[in-house]
Amino acid sequence: MPKIKAEKKTRVHETIAKQGILFNKDFGQHILKNPMVIKSMVEKAAVRSTDTVLEIGPGTGNMTVALLESAKKVIACEIDTRLVAELQKRVQGTPLKPKLEILVGDVLKADLPFFNLCVANIPYQISSPLVFKLLLHRPFYRCAILMFQKEFAQRLVAKKNDKMYSRLSVNTQLLARVDMILNVGKNNFRPPPKVDSAVVRLEPRNPPPPISYIEWDGLTRIAFTRKNKTLGSAFRQTSVLTTLEKNYRTHCSLHNKDIPEDFNIKNKIEEILESSNADKWRAASMDKDDFMSLLLAFNKNDIYFA
């Protein structure tokens, strides 16, 4: 995914300068200014009067105010203390103030509070870790309406055999139903970013799939190293075989299982792939059900990825 190059902190967008707020691009601060986009995101979230909404990166509060008008409570997580002050100033002396709670700090390092919904314009550089922090969060919430860089959003929703299909796609779709709901041009922000954006709806699967996500992630990491190569090729890499043999021996030791004297990890992996008819499969053409069946086949044969 192409990254938005950070511009020098001394370069300030003229419109922002007039407002007296210098946005820090190191924090991915591109503020959504179009009220129609904000309205659409809030409507797509179907905010109820009983909801607690988590907003990440509220900026100057354009989205926050719209959420406060519909929700019981909004918890806004903001890393920039200058924007925290702007947000506090915006609701000061209004009926909205008691409904707003502000968490100051890095959302990736924070323990998230309880919430029913998440609605946010995500700073581009934290998109991937934040998606999985939200998808692995418990207790479950109803859905998340999130704006990302458009290419990242396309990867989230991509299906097998699509050129955008990746480990991000299948890992996300394992844990959630994902839909693209809105395209947003760069001119809807100030300062405008280099690329267009898109809004995605994530609905966590509840209950979650009955597998270890750490195991799943280990399998897909190997498979997508070269997504257009066969799994037989991917699993013949020396580093992969070394790790899997170590995991196998550890598992057998912990469960008092004997290891045959002539044990060969390469042969064992090939047997599992061939018996599953998966040796010629390619990650680019596998959906989550394919990966699920393969993971179960490995685990049944005491091969683990974590």
Coordinates of C-alpha atoms in Angstrom, one line a residue:
M1 CA 0.0 0.0 0.0
P2 CA 1.6 3.3 -1.0
K3 CA 2.2 5.5 2.0
I4 CA 1.4 9.2 2.2
K5 CA 4.8 10.9 2.5
A6 CA 5.1 13.1 5.6
E7 CA 5.6 16.7 4.6
K8 CA 7.8 19.0 6.6
K9 CA 6.1 20.2 9.8
T10 CA 6.8 23.8 8.8
R11 CA 4.6 23.5 5.7
V12 CA 1.1 24.5 6.7
H13 CA -2.0 24.4 4.6
E14 CA -3.3 28.0 4.1
T15 CA -6.8 27.2 5.2
I16 CA -5.5 25.6 8.4
A17 CA -3.2 28.5 9.2
K18 CA -6.2 30.9 9.1
Q19 CA -7.9 28.8 11.7
G20 CA -4.8 28.8 13.9
I21 CA -4.5 25.0 14.0
L22 CA -1.3 23.4 12.7
F23 CA -2.1 19.8 11.8
N24 CA 0.6 17.3 12.4
K25 CA 0.9 14.9 9.4
D26 CA 3.1 12.6 11.5
F27 CA -0.2 11.7 13.2
G28 CA -2.0 11.4 9.8
Q29 CA -4.1 14.5 10.5
H30 CA -6.3 15.0 7.5
I31 CA -9.5 16.4 8.9
L32 CA -12.8 15.4 7.2
K33 CA -14.6 18.7 6.4
N34 CA -17.6 17.6 4.2
P35 CA -20.7 17.5 6.4
M36 CA -22.5 15.2 4.0
V37 CA -19.8 12.6 4.3
I38 CA -20.0 12.9 8.1
K39 CA -23.8 12.6 8.0
S40 CA -23.6 9.5 5.8
M41 CA -21.1 7.8 8.1
V42 CA -23.3 8.4 11.1
E43 CA -26.4 7.2 9.3
K44 CA -24.6 4.0 8.2
A45 CA -23.6 3.4 11.8
A46 CA -27.3 3.5 12.7
V47 CA -26.5 5.1 16.1
R48 CA -29.1 4.5 18.8
S49 CA -29.9 6.8 21.7
T50 CA -28.6 4.0 24.1
D51 CA -25.2 3.6 22.3
T52 CA -21.7 4.3 23.5
V53 CA -19.6 5.1 20.5
L54 CA -15.9 4.9 20.2
E55 CA -14.3 7.5 17.9
I56 CA -10.7 7.3 17.0
G57 CA -8.9 10.5 15.9
P58 CA -11.7 13.0 16.4
G59 CA -9.6 15.9 15.2
T60 CA -11.5 19.2 15.7
G61 CA -14.7 17.3 16.4
N62 CA -16.8 17.5 13.2
M63 CA -17.8 13.9 13.5
T64 CA -17.8 13.9 17.3
V65 CA -20.6 16.5 17.4
A66 CA -22.7 14.6 15.0
L67 CA -22.3 11.4 17.0
L68 CA -23.0 13.2 20.3
E69 CA -26.3 14.4 18.9
S70 CA -27.5 10.8 18.4
A71 CA -25.6 8.7 21.0
K72 CA -25.8 8.3 24.7
K73 CA -22.1 8.7 25.0
V74 CA -19.0 9.2 22.8
I75 CA -15.5 8.2 23.9
A76 CA -13.1 10.1 21.7
C77 CA -9.5 8.8 21.6
E78 CA -7.0 11.5 20.5
I79 CA -3.2 11.5 20.7
D80 CA -2.7 15.2 20.0
T81 CA -3.3 17.3 23.1
R82 CA -3.8 20.5 21.0
L83 CA -6.8 18.9 19.3
V84 CA -8.0 17.6 22.7
A85 CA -8.2 21.2 23.8
E86 CA -10.1 22.2 20.6
L87 CA -12.6 19.4 21.2
Q88 CA -13.2 20.4 24.8
K89 CA -13.6 24.0 23.7
R90 CA -16.2 23.0 21.1
V91 CA -18.6 21.3 23.5
Q92 CA -17.9 23.7 26.5
G93 CA -21.2 25.1 27.8
T94 CA -23.4 22.9 25.6
P95 CA -25.7 20.0 26.5
L96 CA -23.3 17.7 24.6
K97 CA -20.4 18.1 27.1
P98 CA -21.6 15.5 29.7
K99 CA -21.9 12.9 26.9
L100 CA -18.3 13.3 25.8
E101 CA -15.4 11.4 27.3
I102 CA -11.9 12.0 25.9
L103 CA -9.1 9.5 26.1
V104 CA -5.7 11.1 25.5
G105 CA -3.0 8.9 24.1
D106 CA -2.1 6.3 21.5
V107 CA -5.1 4.1 20.7
L108 CA -2.8 1.2 19.8
K109 CA -1.3 1.1 23.3
A110 CA -4.6 1.8 25.2
D111 CA -7.0 -0.7 26.7
L112 CA -10.2 0.1 24.9
P113 CA -13.3 0.7 27.0
F114 CA -16.7 -0.8 26.4
F115 CA -18.5 0.5 23.3
N116 CA -21.4 -0.5 21.1
L117 CA -20.1 1.1 17.9
C118 CA -16.9 2.5 16.5
V119 CA -17.0 5.3 14.0
A120 CA -13.8 6.9 12.8
N121 CA -11.6 8.5 10.2
I122 CA -8.6 6.4 10.7
P123 CA -5.0 7.8 10.5
Y124 CA -3.6 5.9 7.5
Q125 CA -0.4 4.8 9.1
I126 CA -2.2 2.8 11.9
S127 CA -4.8 1.2 9.6
S128 CA -3.7 -2.4 9.8
P129 CA -2.8 -2.8 13.5
L130 CA -6.0 -0.9 14.4
V131 CA -8.3 -3.1 12.3
F132 CA -7.0 -6.2 14.2
K133 CA -7.1 -4.5 17.6
L134 CA -10.8 -3.8 16.9
L135 CA -11.6 -7.2 15.5
L136 CA -10.0 -9.0 18.5
H137 CA -11.6 -6.7 21.0
R138 CA -13.9 -8.2 23.6
P139 CA -16.7 -7.8 24.5
F140 CA -18.2 -7.8 21.0
Y141 CA -19.6 -4.6 19.6
R142 CA -22.3 -4.2 16.9
C143 CA -20.2 -2.8 14.0
A144 CA -17.4 -0.3 13.1
I145 CA -17.8 2.3 10.3
L146 CA -14.2 3.2 9.4
M147 CA -12.6 5.4 6.8
F148 CA -9.3 4.3 5.3
Q149 CA -7.1 5.0 2.4
K150 CA -9.0 3.7 -0.6
E151 CA -6.4 1.0 -1.6
F152 CA -6.3 -0.3 1.9
A153 CA -10.2 -0.5 1.9
Q154 CA -10.1 -2.4 -1.4
R155 CA -7.7 -4.9 0.1
L156 CA -10.0 -5.5 3.1
V157 CA -12.9 -6.5 0.9
A158 CA -11.0 -8.3 -1.9
K159 CA -12.0 -11.8 -2.7
K160 CA -9.8 -14.7 -3.9
N161 CA -8.4 -14.3 -7.4
D162 CA -8.6 -10.5 -7.1
K163 CA -5.3 -8.8 -7.6
M164 CA -5.9 -6.9 -4.3
Y165 CA -6.4 -10.1 -2.4
S166 CA -3.9 -10.6 0.4
R167 CA -3.3 -11.9 3.9
L168 CA -5.0 -8.8 5.2
S169 CA -8.2 -9.7 3.2
V170 CA -8.5 -13.3 4.4
N171 CA -7.5 -12.5 8.0
T172 CA -10.1 -9.7 8.2
Q173 CA -12.8 -11.8 6.5
L174 CA -12.2 -14.6 9.0
L175 CA -13.1 -12.3 11.9
A176 CA -15.7 -10.0 10.3
R177 CA -18.2 -9.4 7.5
V178 CA -16.7 -6.6 5.5
D179 CA -18.4 -4.2 3.1
M180 CA -17.3 -1.1 1.2
I181 CA -20.1 1.5 1.7
L182 CA -18.8 4.9 0.5
N183 CA -16.0 6.4 -1.7
V184 CA -14.6 9.7 -0.5
G185 CA -12.5 11.9 -2.7
K186 CA -9.3 13.6 -1.3
N187 CA -10.9 17.1 -1.5
N188 CA -13.3 16.3 1.3
F189 CA -10.3 16.7 3.7
R190 CA -8.2 19.5 4.9
P191 CA -5.3 19.5 4.2
P192 CA -6.2 17.1 1.3
P193 CA -4.2 13.9 1.3
K194 CA -2.4 12.5 -1.7
V195 CA -5.0 9.7 -2.3
D196 CA -8.7 9.1 -2.2
S197 CA -10.4 7.3 0.8
A198 CA -13.2 4.9 1.3
V199 CA -15.6 3.9 4.1
V200 CA -15.9 0.3 5.2
R201 CA -18.3 -1.4 7.5
L202 CA -16.9 -4.2 9.7
E203 CA -19.3 -6.5 11.6
P204 CA -17.4 -8.9 13.9
R205 CA -18.4 -12.5 13.6
N206 CA -20.2 -13.5 16.8
P207 CA -19.5 -16.2 17.8
P208 CA -16.0 -16.1 16.3
P209 CA -14.6 -19.0 14.3
P210 CA -13.7 -22.0 16.6
I211 CA -9.9 -21.8 15.9
S212 CA -6.9 -20.0 17.4
Y213 CA -6.3 -16.8 15.5
I214 CA -2.6 -16.9 16.3
E215 CA -2.5 -20.3 14.6
W216 CA -4.5 -19.0 11.6
D217 CA -2.2 -16.0 11.3
G218 CA 0.9 -18.2 11.3
L219 CA -0.5 -20.3 8.5
T220 CA -1.6 -17.4 6.3
R221 CA 1.7 -15.6 6.8
I222 CA 3.6 -18.6 5.3
A223 CA 1.0 -19.1 2.5
F224 CA 1.0 -15.4 1.4
T225 CA 4.8 -15.1 1.4
R226 CA 4.5 -15.8 -2.4
K227 CA 0.7 -15.8 -2.9
N228 CA 0.9 -17.0 -6.5
K229 CA 3.3 -19.9 -5.8
T230 CA 2.0 -23.3 -4.7
L231 CA 1.7 -24.2 -1.0
G232 CA 4.1 -27.1 -1.8
S233 CA 6.7 -24.5 -2.7
A234 CA 5.9 -22.2 0.2
F235 CA 6.3 -25.0 2.8
R236 CA 9.6 -26.3 1.4
Q237 CA 11.4 -23.1 2.6
T238 CA 14.1 -24.0 5.1
S239 CA 13.1 -21.4 7.6
V240 CA 9.5 -22.6 7.5
L241 CA 10.5 -26.2 8.0
T242 CA 12.8 -25.3 10.9
T243 CA 10.1 -23.4 12.7
L244 CA 7.5 -26.1 12.2
E245 CA 9.8 -28.9 13.4
K246 CA 10.6 -26.9 16.5
N247 CA 6.9 -26.4 17.2
Y248 CA 6.2 -30.1 16.5
R249 CA 8.9 -31.3 18.9
T250 CA 7.7 -28.8 21.6
H251 CA 4.1 -30.0 21.2
C252 CA 5.0 -33.7 21.4
S253 CA 7.1 -33.0 24.5
L254 CA 4.3 -31.1 26.3
H255 CA 1.8 -33.9 25.5
N256 CA 4.1 -36.9 26.1
K257 CA 4.0 -38.1 22.5
D258 CA 6.8 -40.1 21.1
I259 CA 8.7 -38.8 18.1
P260 CA 9.7 -41.5 15.5
E261 CA 13.5 -41.9 15.2
D262 CA 13.2 -41.5 11.4
F263 CA 11.0 -38.4 11.7
N264 CA 11.4 -36.0 8.8
I265 CA 9.5 -32.7 9.0
K266 CA 9.6 -32.1 5.2
N267 CA 8.1 -35.5 4.5
K268 CA 5.4 -35.0 7.1
I269 CA 4.4 -31.6 5.7
E270 CA 4.2 -33.0 2.2
E271 CA 2.0 -35.9 3.4
I272 CA -0.4 -33.5 5.0
L273 CA -0.6 -31.2 1.9
E274 CA -1.0 -34.2 -0.5
S275 CA -3.7 -35.9 1.7
S276 CA -5.6 -32.6 1.8
N277 CA -5.1 -32.1 -2.0
A278 CA -3.6 -28.8 -1.1
D279 CA 0.0 -29.2 -2.4
K280 CA -0.9 -27.4 -5.7
W281 CA -3.1 -24.8 -4.1
R282 CA -2.1 -21.1 -4.3
A283 CA -2.9 -18.6 -1.5
A284 CA -4.3 -16.2 -4.1
S285 CA -7.0 -18.7 -5.0
M286 CA -7.9 -19.8 -1.5
D287 CA -10.8 -18.5 0.5
K288 CA -11.2 -18.6 4.3
D289 CA -12.9 -22.0 4.2
D290 CA -9.9 -23.4 2.3
F291 CA -7.5 -22.1 4.9
M292 CA -9.7 -23.3 7.7
S293 CA -9.7 -26.9 6.4
L294 CA -6.0 -26.8 5.9
L295 CA -5.3 -25.5 9.4
L296 CA -7.4 -28.2 10.9
A297 CA -5.5 -30.8 8.8
F298 CA -2.2 -29.6 10.1
N299 CA -3.3 -29.4 13.8
K300 CA -4.8 -32.9 13.6
N301 CA -1.3 -34.1 12.7
D302 CA 0.4 -32.1 15.6
I303 CA 1.7 -29.4 13.3
Y304 CA 1.3 -25.9 14.9
F305 CA 2.2 -22.5 13.7
A306 CA 2.6 -20.7 17.0

